[in-house]
Coordinates of C-alpha atoms in Angstrom, one line a residue:
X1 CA 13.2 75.7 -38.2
X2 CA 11.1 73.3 -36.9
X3 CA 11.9 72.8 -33.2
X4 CA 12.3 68.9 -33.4
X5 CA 15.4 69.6 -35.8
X6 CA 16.7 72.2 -34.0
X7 CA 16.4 69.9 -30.7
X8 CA 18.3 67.2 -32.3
X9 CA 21.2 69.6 -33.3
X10 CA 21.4 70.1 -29.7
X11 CA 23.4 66.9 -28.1
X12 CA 25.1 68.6 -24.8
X13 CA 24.5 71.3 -22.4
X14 CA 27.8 73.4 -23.9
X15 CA 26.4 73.9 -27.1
X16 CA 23.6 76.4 -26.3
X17 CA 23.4 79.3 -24.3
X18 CA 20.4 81.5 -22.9
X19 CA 19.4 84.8 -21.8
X20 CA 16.6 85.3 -19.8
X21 CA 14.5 88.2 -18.6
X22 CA 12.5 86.8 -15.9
X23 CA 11.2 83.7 -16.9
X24 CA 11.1 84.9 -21.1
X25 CA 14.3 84.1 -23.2
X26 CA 15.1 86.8 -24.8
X27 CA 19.0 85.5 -26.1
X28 CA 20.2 82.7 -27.5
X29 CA 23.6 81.1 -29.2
X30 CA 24.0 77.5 -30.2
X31 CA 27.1 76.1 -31.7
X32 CA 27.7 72.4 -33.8
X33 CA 31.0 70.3 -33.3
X34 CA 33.1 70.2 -36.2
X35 CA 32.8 66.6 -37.4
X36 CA 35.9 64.6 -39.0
X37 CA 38.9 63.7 -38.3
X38 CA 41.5 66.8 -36.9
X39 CA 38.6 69.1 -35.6
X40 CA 37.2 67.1 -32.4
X41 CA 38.8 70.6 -30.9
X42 CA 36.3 72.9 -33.1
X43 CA 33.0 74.3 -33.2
X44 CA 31.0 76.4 -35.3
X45 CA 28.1 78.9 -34.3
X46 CA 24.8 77.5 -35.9
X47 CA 22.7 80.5 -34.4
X48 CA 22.9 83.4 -32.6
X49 CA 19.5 85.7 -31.7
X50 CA 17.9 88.2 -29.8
X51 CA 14.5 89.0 -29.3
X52 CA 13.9 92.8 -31.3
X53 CA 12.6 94.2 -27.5
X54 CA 16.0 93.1 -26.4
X55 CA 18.0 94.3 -29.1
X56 CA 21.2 96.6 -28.9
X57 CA 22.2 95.7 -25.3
X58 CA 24.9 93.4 -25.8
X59 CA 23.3 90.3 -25.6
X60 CA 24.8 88.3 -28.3
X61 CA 28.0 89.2 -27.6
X62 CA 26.6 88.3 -23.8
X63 CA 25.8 84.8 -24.7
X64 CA 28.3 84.3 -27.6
X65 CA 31.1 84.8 -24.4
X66 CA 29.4 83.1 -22.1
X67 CA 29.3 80.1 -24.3
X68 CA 32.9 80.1 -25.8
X69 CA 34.3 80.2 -21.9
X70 CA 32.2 77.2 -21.0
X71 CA 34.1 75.7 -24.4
X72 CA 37.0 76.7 -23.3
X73 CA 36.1 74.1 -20.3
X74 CA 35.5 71.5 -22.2
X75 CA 38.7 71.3 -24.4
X76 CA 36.9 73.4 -27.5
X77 CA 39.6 75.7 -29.1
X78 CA 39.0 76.9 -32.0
X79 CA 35.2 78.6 -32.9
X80 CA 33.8 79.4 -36.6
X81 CA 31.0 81.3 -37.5
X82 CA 29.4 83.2 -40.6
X83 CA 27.3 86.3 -41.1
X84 CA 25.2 87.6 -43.5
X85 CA 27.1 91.1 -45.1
X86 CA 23.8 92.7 -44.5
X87 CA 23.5 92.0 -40.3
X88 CA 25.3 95.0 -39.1
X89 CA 24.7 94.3 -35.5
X90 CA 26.4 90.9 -35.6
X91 CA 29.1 91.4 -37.7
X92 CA 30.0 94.2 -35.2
X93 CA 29.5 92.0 -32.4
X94 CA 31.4 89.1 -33.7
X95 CA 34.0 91.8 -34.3
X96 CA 33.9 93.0 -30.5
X97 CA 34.7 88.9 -29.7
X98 CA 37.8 88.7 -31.7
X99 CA 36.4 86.6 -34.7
X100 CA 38.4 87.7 -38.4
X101 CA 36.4 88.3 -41.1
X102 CA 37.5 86.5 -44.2
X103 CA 35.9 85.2 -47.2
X104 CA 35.7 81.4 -48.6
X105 CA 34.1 79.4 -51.0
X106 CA 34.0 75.7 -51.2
X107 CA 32.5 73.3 -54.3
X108 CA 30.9 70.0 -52.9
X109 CA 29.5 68.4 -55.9
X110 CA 26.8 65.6 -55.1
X111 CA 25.2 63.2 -57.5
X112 CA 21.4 64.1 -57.3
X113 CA 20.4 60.8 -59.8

């Protein structure tokens, strides 16, 4: 993603979290309000990463907790995310925080003409 869009996803300081090592991020998590009416409480995770040198330490469950406590701060209660079935290491880390898998689909049509 180009780092102008992923900039402008970022409006306030809660919504992303890093992990440094020394002056090198080597973590990351960034969340996205829910917008509409009913969820100014919500948020969803957008991204979670670490850097394959940094790997299988912890650190996105690290900076996933991090970032929901300073939610918690700011009157967030209720987090969403999504996985990939394939990304073992995060479905087990978003296990480890407490998140319930579960399985949805949703049809949006949109007029393309």
């Amino acid at each position: 993603m180009p780092f102008a869009v992923f900039r402008g996803l970022v409006t306030d300081d809660w919504q992303l979290v890093v992990a440094r090592d020394g002056d090198q991020p080597v973590a990351l998590t960034m969340v996205t309000p829910r917008p509409g009416p009913g969820v100014a409480h919500e948020a969803k995770t957008f991204f979670t990463g670490v850097s394959p040198s940094h790997r299988g330490r912890g650190l996105a469950v690290a900076v996933k907790a991090a970032q929901a406590l300073g939610m918690v701060e700011r009157g967030i209660t209720r987090l969403s995310t999504q996985n990939m079935d394939g990304n073992a290491p995060m479905l087990a880390a978003n296990a480890r925080l407490g998140f319930v898998r579960s399985a949805t689909s949703c049809d949006v049509p949109v007029r393309l003409g």
